[in-house]
mmCIF file of C-alpha atoms and ligand atoms in Angstrom:
data_model
loop_
_atom_site.group_PDB
_atom_site.id
_atom_site.type_symbol
_atom_site.label_atom_id
_atom_site.label_comp_id
_atom_site.label_asym_id
_atom_site.label_seq_id
_atom_site.Cartn_x
_atom_site.Cartn_y
_atom_site.Cartn_z
ATOM 1 C CA MET W 1 -26.674 -22.635 -12.125
ATOM 2 C CA ASP W 2 -26.421 -20.231 -14.544
ATOM 3 C CA GLY W 3 -23.546 -17.315 -14.127
ATOM 4 C CA THR W 4 -26.354 -14.980 -12.144
ATOM 5 C CA GLY W 5 -26.765 -18.491 -9.009
ATOM 6 C CA GLU W 6 -23.729 -18.950 -8.663
ATOM 7 C CA HIS W 7 -22.643 -15.168 -8.105
ATOM 8 C CA ALA W 8 -26.013 -15.465 -5.954
ATOM 9 C CA GLU W 9 -24.356 -18.504 -3.455
ATOM 10 C CA ASN W 10 -20.539 -17.312 -3.538
ATOM 11 C CA ALA W 11 -21.792 -14.072 -2.273
ATOM 12 C CA GLY W 12 -24.735 -13.368 -0.174
ATOM 13 C CA ARG W 13 -24.350 -9.837 0.742
ATOM 14 C CA GLN W 14 -27.061 -10.142 3.383
ATOM 15 C CA PRO W 15 -26.287 -10.266 7.076
ATOM 16 C CA GLY W 16 -26.482 -14.173 7.680
ATOM 17 C CA GLY W 17 -25.223 -15.171 4.702
ATOM 18 C CA GLY W 18 -27.693 -16.963 1.625
ATOM 19 C CA GLU W 19 -29.510 -19.886 2.596
ATOM 20 C CA GLY W 20 -26.397 -22.086 3.134
ATOM 21 C CA ALA W 21 -23.894 -20.611 2.915
ATOM 22 C CA LEU W 22 -21.314 -20.945 7.079
ATOM 23 C CA VAL W 23 -19.217 -18.241 6.098
ATOM 24 C CA THR W 24 -20.849 -14.429 4.539
ATOM 25 C CA PHE W 25 -19.010 -11.923 1.640
ATOM 26 C CA ARG W 26 -18.903 -9.179 0.550
ATOM 27 C CA ALA W 27 -19.780 -9.238 -2.574
ATOM 28 C CA GLY W 28 -17.562 -6.872 -4.514
ATOM 29 C CA LEU W 29 -13.773 -9.323 -4.198
ATOM 30 C CA HIS W 30 -14.962 -12.250 -4.006
ATOM 31 C CA ASP W 31 -17.001 -12.515 -7.507
ATOM 32 C CA PRO W 32 -17.307 -13.903 -11.073
ATOM 33 C CA ARG W 33 -16.017 -11.225 -12.614
ATOM 34 C CA THR W 34 -13.375 -10.436 -9.921
ATOM 35 C CA ALA W 35 -12.080 -14.601 -10.589
ATOM 36 C CA THR W 36 -12.637 -13.822 -14.146
ATOM 37 C CA ALA W 37 -10.744 -10.704 -14.660
ATOM 38 C CA VAL W 38 -7.493 -12.319 -12.387
ATOM 39 C CA GLY W 39 -7.804 -15.888 -13.434
ATOM 40 C CA ARG W 40 -7.407 -15.021 -17.729
ATOM 41 C CA LEU W 41 -4.169 -13.193 -16.238
ATOM 42 C CA LEU W 42 -3.377 -16.393 -14.893
ATOM 43 C CA GLY W 43 -4.021 -18.247 -17.087
ATOM 44 C CA ALA W 44 -1.693 -16.964 -19.937
ATOM 45 C CA ALA W 45 0.562 -16.482 -17.801
ATOM 46 C CA MET W 46 0.548 -20.647 -17.214
ATOM 47 C CA LEU W 47 0.021 -21.290 -21.063
ATOM 48 C CA LEU W 48 3.638 -19.075 -21.699
ATOM 49 C CA CYS W 49 5.037 -20.866 -18.419
ATOM 50 C CA PHE W 50 3.916 -24.249 -20.609
ATOM 51 C CA LEU W 51 5.181 -23.792 -23.598
ATOM 52 C CA THR W 52 8.895 -22.393 -22.342
ATOM 53 C CA GLY W 53 8.607 -25.418 -19.924
ATOM 54 C CA LEU W 54 7.682 -27.923 -23.004
ATOM 55 C CA VAL W 55 10.640 -25.828 -24.729
ATOM 56 C CA SER W 56 12.694 -26.765 -22.228
ATOM 57 C CA HIS W 57 11.942 -30.221 -21.663
ATOM 58 C CA VAL W 58 12.620 -31.622 -24.830
ATOM 59 C CA LEU W 59 15.606 -28.770 -25.645
ATOM 60 C CA GLN W 60 17.314 -30.634 -23.034
ATOM 61 C CA GLN W 61 16.225 -34.149 -23.637
ATOM 62 C CA PRO W 62 15.330 -34.467 -27.330
ATOM 63 C CA PRO W 63 12.234 -36.880 -27.620
ATOM 64 C CA GLY W 64 14.208 -39.185 -31.002
ATOM 65 C CA ARG W 65 11.897 -37.881 -34.323
ATOM 66 C CA LEU W 66 12.732 -34.302 -32.292
ATOM 67 C CA ALA W 67 16.233 -33.965 -32.298
ATOM 68 C CA GLY W 68 17.789 -33.660 -35.876
ATOM 69 C CA SER W 69 15.142 -30.343 -35.871
ATOM 70 C CA LEU W 70 15.909 -28.521 -32.521
ATOM 71 C CA PRO W 71 16.649 -25.453 -33.804
ATOM 72 C CA VAL W 72 20.401 -23.110 -34.148
ATOM 73 C CA ARG W 73 19.471 -19.824 -34.493
ATOM 74 C CA PRO W 74 18.415 -17.765 -33.663
ATOM 75 C CA VAL W 75 21.824 -18.295 -30.552
ATOM 76 C CA TRP W 76 19.252 -16.454 -28.318
ATOM 77 C CA PHE W 77 16.980 -19.295 -28.757
ATOM 78 C CA TYR W 78 16.822 -19.963 -24.798
ATOM 79 C CA ARG W 79 17.898 -17.347 -23.353
ATOM 80 C CA LEU W 80 14.592 -15.580 -24.725
ATOM 81 C CA THR W 81 12.475 -19.463 -24.052
ATOM 82 C CA GLN W 82 13.880 -20.250 -20.709
ATOM 83 C CA GLY W 83 13.946 -16.320 -19.862
ATOM 84 C CA VAL W 84 9.649 -15.023 -20.435
ATOM 85 C CA HIS W 85 9.486 -19.418 -19.274
ATOM 86 C CA VAL W 86 10.682 -17.654 -15.457
ATOM 87 C CA ALA W 87 9.449 -14.690 -15.607
ATOM 88 C CA SER W 88 6.001 -15.366 -16.533
ATOM 89 C CA GLY W 89 6.136 -18.404 -13.631
ATOM 90 C CA ILE W 90 7.485 -15.847 -10.928
ATOM 91 C CA ALA W 91 4.734 -13.124 -12.226
ATOM 92 C CA ALA W 92 2.081 -16.171 -12.150
ATOM 93 C CA ILE W 93 2.795 -16.850 -8.589
ATOM 94 C CA PRO W 94 1.048 -13.118 -7.181
ATOM 95 C CA LEU W 95 -1.887 -14.041 -10.014
ATOM 96 C CA LEU W 96 -2.357 -17.610 -7.794
ATOM 97 C CA LEU W 97 -2.693 -16.058 -4.836
ATOM 98 C CA VAL W 98 -5.484 -13.750 -5.046
ATOM 99 C CA LYS W 99 -6.424 -15.511 -7.875
ATOM 100 C CA LEU W 100 -7.218 -17.745 -4.467
ATOM 101 C CA TRP W 101 -8.134 -15.531 -2.282
ATOM 102 C CA THR W 102 -11.316 -13.981 -4.532
ATOM 103 C CA VAL W 103 -12.668 -17.123 -4.506
ATOM 104 C CA TYR W 104 -11.850 -19.256 -1.351
ATOM 105 C CA PRO W 105 -15.169 -18.064 0.047
ATOM 106 C CA ARG W 106 -16.516 -21.346 -1.958
ATOM 107 C CA LEU W 107 -14.590 -24.117 -0.076
ATOM 108 C CA PHE W 108 -17.185 -23.182 3.249
ATOM 109 C CA VAL W 109 -20.800 -23.917 0.003
ATOM 110 C CA SER W 110 -23.329 -26.291 1.913
ATOM 111 C CA PRO W 111 -23.186 -28.521 1.821
ATOM 112 C CA PRO W 112 -19.966 -29.479 0.770
ATOM 113 C CA ILE W 113 -20.978 -31.724 -2.007
ATOM 114 C CA ARG W 114 -24.332 -31.462 -3.504
ATOM 115 C CA GLY W 115 -23.655 -34.756 -5.929
ATOM 116 C CA LEU W 116 -21.135 -36.972 -8.538
ATOM 117 C CA ARG W 117 -21.635 -34.279 -10.591
ATOM 118 C CA HIS W 118 -20.196 -31.401 -7.740
ATOM 119 C CA GLY W 119 -18.361 -33.877 -6.508
ATOM 120 C CA VAL W 120 -15.732 -34.412 -9.073
ATOM 121 C CA GLU W 121 -15.698 -30.796 -10.113
ATOM 122 C CA ARG W 122 -14.445 -29.829 -7.029
ATOM 123 C CA ALA W 123 -11.860 -32.873 -6.462
ATOM 124 C CA SER W 124 -10.216 -31.250 -9.915
ATOM 125 C CA ILE W 125 -10.148 -27.840 -8.331
ATOM 126 C CA ALA W 126 -8.696 -29.682 -5.329
ATOM 127 C CA VAL W 127 -5.821 -30.881 -8.045
ATOM 128 C CA LEU W 128 -5.719 -28.306 -9.954
ATOM 129 C CA VAL W 129 -5.093 -26.449 -7.363
ATOM 130 C CA SER W 130 -2.791 -28.217 -5.537
ATOM 131 C CA ALA W 131 -0.599 -29.534 -7.747
ATOM 132 C CA THR W 132 0.004 -25.537 -8.780
ATOM 133 C CA LEU W 133 1.256 -24.522 -6.033
ATOM 134 C CA LEU W 134 3.226 -27.151 -5.893
ATOM 135 C CA GLN W 135 4.810 -26.652 -9.473
ATOM 136 C CA LEU W 136 5.347 -22.262 -8.677
ATOM 137 C CA THR W 137 7.021 -23.382 -5.483
ATOM 138 C CA MET W 138 8.607 -26.357 -7.191
ATOM 139 C CA GLY W 139 10.309 -23.772 -9.446
ATOM 140 C CA LEU W 140 10.350 -20.980 -7.214
ATOM 141 C CA LEU W 141 12.845 -22.447 -4.921
ATOM 142 C CA ASN W 142 15.005 -23.832 -8.073
ATOM 143 C CA ILE W 143 15.849 -20.896 -9.490
ATOM 144 C CA LEU W 144 17.258 -19.798 -5.674
ATOM 145 C CA GLN W 145 18.752 -23.251 -6.717
ATOM 146 C CA TRP W 146 17.757 -24.279 -3.394
ATOM 147 C CA TYR W 147 17.429 -28.654 -4.418
ATOM 148 C CA PRO W 148 15.404 -29.953 -0.880
ATOM 149 C CA TRP W 149 13.672 -32.362 -2.939
ATOM 150 C CA PRO W 150 15.494 -36.993 -3.196
ATOM 151 C CA PHE W 151 13.461 -36.596 -6.621
ATOM 152 C CA SER W 152 15.011 -35.305 -9.935
ATOM 153 C CA PHE W 153 14.050 -31.735 -10.774
ATOM 154 C CA ARG W 154 13.282 -32.084 -14.069
ATOM 155 C CA GLN W 155 10.753 -34.836 -14.668
ATOM 156 C CA VAL W 156 9.297 -34.273 -11.282
ATOM 157 C CA HIS W 157 8.113 -30.871 -12.662
ATOM 158 C CA PHE W 158 7.506 -32.046 -15.809
ATOM 159 C CA ALA W 159 5.124 -34.501 -15.192
ATOM 160 C CA LEU W 160 3.051 -31.862 -12.828
ATOM 161 C CA ALA W 161 2.619 -29.383 -16.206
ATOM 162 C CA TRP W 162 0.872 -32.394 -17.409
ATOM 163 C CA VAL W 163 -1.086 -32.715 -14.536
ATOM 164 C CA LEU W 164 -1.905 -29.092 -14.219
ATOM 165 C CA THR W 165 -2.865 -28.717 -17.871
ATOM 166 C CA GLY W 166 -5.311 -31.462 -17.556
ATOM 167 C CA SER W 167 -6.557 -30.297 -14.460
ATOM 168 C CA LEU W 168 -6.932 -26.405 -15.929
ATOM 169 C CA LEU W 169 -8.371 -27.015 -18.944
ATOM 170 C CA LEU W 170 -12.078 -29.792 -16.901
ATOM 171 C CA HIS W 171 -11.102 -25.840 -15.252
ATOM 172 C CA LEU W 172 -12.289 -24.472 -17.646
ATOM 173 C CA ALA W 173 -14.503 -26.895 -19.435
ATOM 174 C CA VAL W 174 -17.136 -26.697 -16.293
ATOM 175 C CA LYS W 175 -16.409 -23.206 -15.706
ATOM 176 C CA SER W 176 -17.048 -21.909 -19.391
ATOM 177 C CA PRO W 177 -21.010 -20.918 -19.340
ATOM 178 C CA LEU W 178 -19.374 -18.803 -15.929
ATOM 179 C CA ILE W 179 -16.514 -16.914 -17.713
ATOM 180 C CA ALA W 180 -18.312 -16.504 -20.579
ATOM 181 C CA ALA W 181 -20.788 -14.527 -18.103
ATOM 182 C CA HIS W 182 -18.204 -12.873 -16.519
ATOM 183 C CA TRP W 183 -15.645 -11.624 -19.449
ATOM 184 C CA ARG W 184 -16.205 -8.206 -20.047
ATOM 185 C CA ARG W 185 -17.145 -5.747 -17.310
ATOM 186 C CA ARG W 186 -20.515 -5.512 -18.433
ATOM 187 C CA GLY W 187 -21.983 -8.969 -19.153
ATOM 188 C CA PRO W 188 -25.734 -10.188 -19.495
ATOM 189 C CA GLY W 189 -25.468 -11.586 -17.108
ATOM 190 C CA THR W 190 -23.246 -9.238 -14.355
ATOM 191 C CA LEU W 191 -24.766 -7.208 -11.780
ATOM 192 C CA ARG W 192 -24.113 -4.564 -11.253
ATOM 193 C CA LEU W 193 -21.897 -3.472 -8.050
ATOM 194 C CA PRO W 194 -22.614 -0.756 -6.279
ATOM 195 C CA GLU W 195 -19.893 2.137 -6.743
ATOM 196 C CA ASP W 196 -17.713 1.558 -3.466
ATOM 197 C CA GLU W 197 -17.425 -2.522 -4.475
ATOM 198 C CA ALA W 198 -17.050 -1.225 -8.166
ATOM 199 C CA ALA W 199 -13.967 0.725 -6.220
ATOM 200 C CA ASP W 200 -12.821 -1.813 -4.642
ATOM 201 C CA ARG W 201 -12.497 -4.142 -7.454
ATOM 202 C CA ARG W 202 -10.475 -1.514 -9.423
ATOM 203 C CA ALA W 203 -8.142 -1.084 -6.703
ATOM 204 C CA LEU W 204 -6.898 -5.105 -6.352
ATOM 205 C CA LEU W 205 -6.819 -5.602 -9.725
ATOM 206 C CA TRP W 206 -4.448 -2.587 -10.462
ATOM 207 C CA SER W 207 -2.612 -3.942 -7.449
ATOM 208 C CA VAL W 208 -2.294 -6.932 -8.818
ATOM 209 C CA GLY W 209 -0.932 -5.651 -12.497
ATOM 210 C CA ALA W 210 1.471 -3.651 -9.488
ATOM 211 C CA ALA W 211 2.466 -6.913 -8.134
ATOM 212 C CA VAL W 212 2.958 -8.389 -11.556
ATOM 213 C CA GLY W 213 4.207 -5.644 -12.696
ATOM 214 C CA ALA W 214 7.055 -5.687 -9.621
ATOM 215 C CA VAL W 215 7.560 -8.490 -9.025
ATOM 216 C CA THR W 216 8.905 -9.255 -12.797
ATOM 217 C CA VAL W 217 10.642 -6.174 -13.006
ATOM 218 C CA VAL W 218 13.431 -6.982 -9.886
ATOM 219 C CA SER W 219 14.297 -10.494 -11.027
ATOM 220 C CA ALA W 220 13.854 -9.829 -15.129
ATOM 221 C CA GLY W 221 17.461 -7.735 -14.545
ATOM 222 C CA GLN W 222 19.773 -11.641 -14.841
ATOM 223 C CA THR W 223 18.906 -11.688 -18.329
ATOM 224 C CA VAL W 224 17.996 -7.803 -19.135
ATOM 225 C CA THR W 225 21.062 -5.802 -18.738
ATOM 226 C CA PRO W 226 19.020 -2.366 -18.315
ATOM 227 C CA LEU W 227 17.242 -3.649 -15.101
ATOM 228 C CA ARG W 228 19.914 -5.518 -13.340
ATOM 229 C CA SER W 229 20.670 -2.632 -10.614
ATOM 230 C CA LEU W 230 16.731 -3.440 -9.586
ATOM 231 C CA THR W 231 17.503 -7.751 -9.699
ATOM 232 C CA VAL W 232 16.335 -8.673 -6.388
ATOM 233 C CA LEU W 233 14.219 -11.489 -7.216
ATOM 234 C CA ALA W 234 16.516 -12.743 -8.616
ATOM 235 C CA PRO W 235 19.692 -14.852 -6.666
ATOM 236 C CA ARG W 236 22.575 -13.791 -10.107
ATOM 237 C CA GLN W 237 22.982 -10.983 -10.259
ATOM 238 C CA VAL W 238 24.513 -11.174 -14.237
ATOM 239 C CA ASP W 239 27.567 -8.881 -13.260
ATOM 240 C CA HIS W 240 29.105 -11.076 -10.447
ATOM 241 C CA GLY W 241 31.410 -13.791 -11.084
ATOM 242 C CA PRO W 242 34.839 -13.820 -12.430
ATOM 243 C CA GLN W 243 35.013 -12.495 -16.253
ATOM 244 C CA ALA W 244 32.291 -10.702 -14.930
ATOM 245 C CA LEU W 245 29.999 -14.606 -15.992
ATOM 246 C CA PRO W 246 27.447 -15.770 -13.378
ATOM 247 C CA VAL W 247 28.394 -18.636 -11.946
ATOM 248 C CA THR W 248 26.272 -22.159 -11.776
ATOM 249 C CA LYS W 249 28.309 -24.920 -10.810
ATOM 250 C CA THR W 250 31.971 -23.936 -9.404
ATOM 251 C CA ALA W 251 34.693 -25.754 -10.177
ATOM 252 C CA ALA W 252 35.152 -26.054 -5.947
ATOM 253 C CA GLU W 253 31.478 -27.540 -5.807
ATOM 254 C CA ALA W 254 32.512 -29.444 -8.964
ATOM 255 C CA LYS W 255 35.488 -31.114 -7.725
ATOM 256 C CA VAL W 256 37.670 -30.048 -10.278
ATOM 257 C CA SER W 257 40.748 -28.560 -8.991
ATOM 258 C CA GLU W 258 43.646 -27.667 -10.093
ATOM 259 C CA ARG W 259 45.531 -30.604 -9.692
ATOM 260 C CA ALA W 260 43.487 -32.539 -11.494
ATOM 261 C CA LEU W 261 44.273 -30.454 -14.343
ATOM 262 C CA ARG W 262 47.430 -31.466 -14.425
ATOM 263 C CA GLY W 263 48.600 -33.560 -17.711
ATOM 264 C CA TRP W 264 45.415 -32.191 -19.287
ATOM 265 C CA GLN W 265 44.703 -33.768 -22.828
ATOM 266 C CA LEU W 266 41.478 -33.431 -25.003
ATOM 267 C CA GLN W 267 40.658 -36.594 -26.128
ATOM 268 C CA VAL W 268 38.462 -37.231 -29.435
ATOM 269 C CA ALA W 269 37.589 -40.246 -29.948
ATOM 270 C CA GLY W 270 36.174 -41.382 -34.067
ATOM 271 C CA PRO W 271 37.688 -43.699 -36.750
ATOM 272 C CA ARG W 272 41.232 -41.131 -35.676
ATOM 273 C CA PRO W 273 41.007 -40.910 -32.622
ATOM 274 C CA TYR W 274 43.512 -38.231 -30.343
ATOM 275 C CA ALA W 275 44.963 -36.640 -27.702
ATOM 276 C CA LEU W 276 46.082 -32.940 -27.789
ATOM 277 C CA THR W 277 47.472 -30.850 -25.290
ATOM 278 C CA LEU W 278 46.259 -27.291 -24.738
ATOM 279 C CA GLU W 279 49.289 -25.889 -25.902
ATOM 280 C CA GLN W 280 48.747 -28.243 -29.124
ATOM 281 C CA LEU W 281 44.676 -26.593 -29.680
ATOM 282 C CA ARG W 282 45.933 -23.266 -28.813
ATOM 283 C CA ARG W 283 48.153 -23.332 -32.076
ATOM 284 C CA LEU W 284 44.672 -24.531 -33.793
ATOM 285 C CA PRO W 285 43.097 -22.177 -35.470
ATOM 286 C CA GLN W 286 41.266 -20.004 -33.313
ATOM 287 C CA HIS W 287 37.125 -18.839 -33.940
ATOM 288 C CA HIS W 288 35.794 -16.518 -32.354
ATOM 289 C CA ALA W 289 32.268 -15.815 -31.134
ATOM 290 C CA GLU W 290 29.047 -13.937 -29.755
ATOM 291 C CA LEU W 291 28.044 -16.405 -27.638
ATOM 292 C CA PRO W 292 24.497 -16.493 -24.503
ATOM 293 C CA ILE W 293 24.804 -18.809 -21.325
ATOM 294 C CA ALA W 294 21.455 -19.196 -20.773
ATOM 295 C CA CYS W 295 20.412 -21.063 -17.077
ATOM 296 C CA VAL W 296 17.092 -22.756 -16.655
ATOM 297 C CA GLU W 297 17.220 -20.618 -14.174
ATOM 298 C CA GLY W 298 16.462 -17.651 -15.870
ATOM 299 C CA TRP W 299 19.887 -15.601 -15.637
ATOM 300 C CA SER W 300 21.591 -15.521 -19.067
ATOM 301 C CA LYS W 301 24.067 -12.943 -20.562
ATOM 302 C CA MET W 302 26.458 -12.493 -23.705
ATOM 303 C CA ALA W 303 30.151 -13.442 -23.493
ATOM 304 C CA ARG W 304 32.956 -13.388 -25.820
ATOM 305 C CA TRP W 305 34.229 -16.985 -26.400
ATOM 306 C CA SER W 306 37.340 -17.866 -28.504
ATOM 307 C CA GLY W 307 39.077 -21.485 -29.431
ATOM 308 C CA VAL W 308 38.633 -23.895 -30.687
ATOM 309 C CA ARG W 309 35.793 -25.189 -33.266
ATOM 310 C CA LEU W 310 34.099 -28.360 -32.813
ATOM 311 C CA ARG W 311 33.663 -29.068 -36.198
ATOM 312 C CA GLU W 312 37.879 -28.438 -36.983
ATOM 313 C CA LEU W 313 37.950 -31.465 -34.019
ATOM 314 C CA LEU W 314 35.520 -33.519 -35.492
ATOM 315 C CA GLU W 315 36.116 -33.504 -39.327
ATOM 316 C CA ARG W 316 40.251 -34.425 -37.859
ATOM 317 C CA ALA W 317 39.098 -38.310 -36.055
ATOM 318 C CA GLU W 318 37.021 -38.453 -39.258
ATOM 319 C CA VAL W 319 33.573 -38.305 -37.463
ATOM 320 C CA PRO W 320 31.067 -39.088 -39.460
ATOM 321 C CA GLU W 321 28.462 -35.845 -40.441
ATOM 322 C CA HIS W 322 25.576 -37.713 -39.617
ATOM 323 C CA ALA W 323 27.384 -38.512 -35.863
ATOM 324 C CA SER W 324 26.107 -37.253 -32.261
ATOM 325 C CA LEU W 325 28.614 -36.528 -29.719
ATOM 326 C CA ARG W 326 28.475 -36.741 -26.466
ATOM 327 C CA VAL W 327 31.145 -35.403 -24.322
ATOM 328 C CA VAL W 328 31.847 -35.827 -20.720
ATOM 329 C CA SER W 329 34.064 -33.440 -18.041
ATOM 330 C CA LEU W 330 36.262 -34.609 -15.784
ATOM 331 C CA GLN W 331 34.169 -33.919 -13.248
ATOM 332 C CA LEU W 332 33.624 -37.314 -11.460
ATOM 333 C CA GLY W 333 29.960 -37.168 -11.022
ATOM 334 C CA GLY W 334 26.449 -34.526 -11.372
ATOM 335 C CA ALA W 335 23.453 -34.802 -13.064
ATOM 336 C CA TYR W 336 25.959 -32.578 -15.728
ATOM 337 C CA ARG W 337 29.135 -34.281 -16.163
ATOM 338 C CA VAL W 338 28.116 -35.940 -19.190
ATOM 339 C CA MET W 339 25.967 -34.820 -21.864
ATOM 340 C CA GLU W 340 25.104 -35.699 -25.965
ATOM 341 C CA MET W 341 24.638 -33.622 -28.408
ATOM 342 C CA GLU W 342 23.542 -33.228 -32.175
ATOM 343 C CA PRO W 343 24.966 -32.687 -35.324
ATOM 344 C CA GLN W 344 23.546 -29.593 -35.936
ATOM 345 C CA TYR W 345 24.968 -28.251 -32.446
ATOM 346 C CA ALA W 346 28.354 -30.221 -33.925
ATOM 347 C CA ARG W 347 28.587 -28.976 -36.330
ATOM 348 C CA ASP W 348 27.791 -25.391 -36.370
ATOM 349 C CA PRO W 349 30.372 -22.596 -37.479
ATOM 350 C CA LEU W 350 29.963 -20.931 -34.209
ATOM 351 C CA THR W 351 30.206 -23.993 -31.472
ATOM 352 C CA LEU W 352 33.373 -23.876 -29.833
ATOM 353 C CA LEU W 353 35.383 -26.126 -27.550
ATOM 354 C CA ALA W 354 35.847 -22.671 -25.924
ATOM 355 C CA LEU W 355 39.056 -21.734 -24.840
ATOM 356 C CA ASP W 356 39.220 -17.588 -24.082
ATOM 357 C CA LEU W 357 36.195 -16.250 -22.344
ATOM 358 C CA ASN W 358 35.826 -12.806 -23.198
ATOM 359 C CA GLY W 359 39.908 -11.600 -24.587
ATOM 360 C CA GLU W 360 40.570 -14.261 -20.987
ATOM 361 C CA ALA W 361 42.151 -17.682 -20.517
ATOM 362 C CA LEU W 362 38.715 -19.452 -19.120
ATOM 363 C CA ASP W 363 38.712 -19.053 -15.387
ATOM 364 C CA LEU W 364 38.448 -22.901 -13.861
ATOM 365 C CA ASP W 365 35.021 -21.663 -11.907
ATOM 366 C CA HIS W 366 33.780 -21.107 -16.081
ATOM 367 C CA GLY W 367 36.016 -24.132 -17.335
ATOM 368 C CA ARG W 368 39.264 -24.478 -17.784
ATOM 369 C CA PRO W 369 41.256 -25.486 -19.896
ATOM 370 C CA ALA W 370 38.873 -25.792 -22.481
ATOM 371 C CA ARG W 371 34.640 -25.949 -22.082
ATOM 372 C CA ILE W 372 31.970 -26.408 -25.007
ATOM 373 C CA ILE W 373 29.869 -23.285 -25.992
ATOM 374 C CA ALA W 374 26.887 -23.723 -28.345
ATOM 375 C CA PRO W 375 24.343 -21.804 -30.141
ATOM 376 C CA GLY W 376 20.976 -21.826 -29.191
ATOM 377 C CA ARG W 377 21.008 -24.644 -26.339
ATOM 378 C CA PRO W 378 20.594 -24.567 -22.242
ATOM 379 C CA GLY W 379 23.129 -23.908 -20.170
ATOM 380 C CA VAL W 380 22.823 -27.354 -18.906
ATOM 381 C CA LEU W 381 24.768 -28.581 -21.769
ATOM 382 C CA GLN W 382 27.035 -25.879 -22.482
ATOM 383 C CA THR W 383 30.041 -28.481 -20.205
ATOM 384 C CA LYS W 384 32.834 -27.043 -18.839
ATOM 385 C CA TRP W 385 36.312 -28.830 -17.869
ATOM 386 C CA VAL W 386 36.009 -31.114 -20.905
ATOM 387 C CA HIS W 387 37.554 -33.686 -21.142
ATOM 388 C CA ARG W 388 36.549 -35.705 -23.765
ATOM 389 C CA ILE W 389 34.641 -36.439 -26.876
ATOM 390 C CA GLU W 390 32.934 -39.198 -28.081
ATOM 391 C CA VAL W 391 31.201 -40.104 -31.204
ATOM 392 C CA LEU W 392 27.206 -42.078 -30.833
HETATM 393 N N1 LIG X 401 30.731 -30.150 -16.723
HETATM 394 C C1 LIG X 401 29.802 -29.024 -15.399
HETATM 395 N N2 LIG X 401 29.191 -28.296 -17.052
HETATM 396 C C2 LIG X 401 28.346 -27.081 -16.497
HETATM 397 C C3 LIG X 401 27.589 -27.365 -15.256
HETATM 398 C C4 LIG X 401 28.044 -28.282 -14.322
HETATM 399 O O1 LIG X 401 27.518 -28.483 -13.761
HETATM 400 N N3 LIG X 401 29.428 -29.325 -14.773
HETATM 401 N N4 LIG X 401 26.178 -26.675 -15.057
HETATM 402 C C5 LIG X 401 26.499 -26.108 -16.269
HETATM 403 C C6 LIG X 401 25.275 -25.728 -15.702
HETATM 404 S S1 LIG X 401 23.569 -26.044 -15.355
HETATM 405 C C7 LIG X 401 25.393 -23.645 -16.761
HETATM 406 S S2 LIG X 401 24.122 -22.151 -16.501
HETATM 407 C C8 LIG X 401 26.298 -22.739 -17.101
HETATM 408 C C9 LIG X 401 26.982 -21.749 -16.362
HETATM 409 O O2 LIG X 401 28.592 -21.610 -17.199
HETATM 410 P P1 LIG X 401 28.661 -20.684 -16.380
HETATM 411 O O3 LIG X 401 29.376 -21.133 -14.585
HETATM 412 O O4 LIG X 401 30.637 -20.144 -17.092
HETATM 413 O O5 LIG X 401 28.250 -19.672 -16.294
HETATM 414 O O6 LIG X 401 27.336 -24.262 -16.845
HETATM 415 C C10 LIG X 401 27.114 -25.548 -17.192
HETATM 416 N N5 LIG X 401 28.298 -26.359 -17.634
HETATM 417 MO MO1 LIG X 402 22.784 -23.543 -15.559
#
């Protein structure tokens, strides 16, 4: 079918609609040109979201071959990619709603299925729409820290991303003639709209732009400090929290109490294993690093950390240069009790077993007595309440 035909079917303007239409819709906002204009913004947001999501997944669970080449610089690498991930996902929500609204008259085409090809196309759109709705809803609930599901968020979000991308590519392929015909405002296939409908469309596109801009501005403040007073959509106010740094999981939530810290020692495994008390750690050479915490939920903030270089702790135990580590927290359960670290992070001069944050001893909520801080890594891997360092 050519673009013009679809246009006419989509938007019969006579009362009673075109032949076979169950419901009639005014053309201006439900035509392929509007769908294309909104669709490509949505497509761009989804593409950015997908790529930055892959980055986040790989950093958190590197496939064997990639583990050695994960980037250690720039130190704000994950801060940028995850900020873009969350911002593009949030921007996609109004875009998706408007896109669905521009095309929903197509739900009512009659007959509903005109043959095998049409049936397959409609089925793929059903998969695309439900996967996208589910994906964006899951992501949004996650950044609001609401986990109503029993399964692992990350695994399901990752699998769904592939289902969504596959069905999106199929959709783009099927619609490519229509998209090509309506890519420009005045293409060969486009009908000239009456002025009032063209104005409707312009108004719609401006409002979509404004809505996307607004949701981005009110959520970006969790990362972009000058916008922080506008942060109403994001759950984290980056100025709140002890020592001017937000907390995702408090010590109380992780069931780490002051009592559990009594008699604490850092245990380091290796050919020459040893244990050190906090006083002994403080007597080792102290180093400083300006590094951000960048949470997968999108908030991030720079901080000043001091403590012992992880590299020096490993050298003392004669851990081989190319060894990966397992860092174990005092926390008794939970997904982030144990963290693995590749050698390029472990040996980086900026990677610290931090004892101080912004000039004071770590607050209990920030991981007292000691926590890991490494450049370029997701917040979930910046393990708090570190107890033991093991060699893999
Ligand atoms: N042991 C342990 N470490 C942890 C967590 C945790 O739940 N348990 N949460 C992580 C997450 S999700 C983030 S974003 C950072 C936040 O560090 P902060 O609370 O000091 O800001 O800590 C990480 N370290
Ligand atoms: Mo986090």
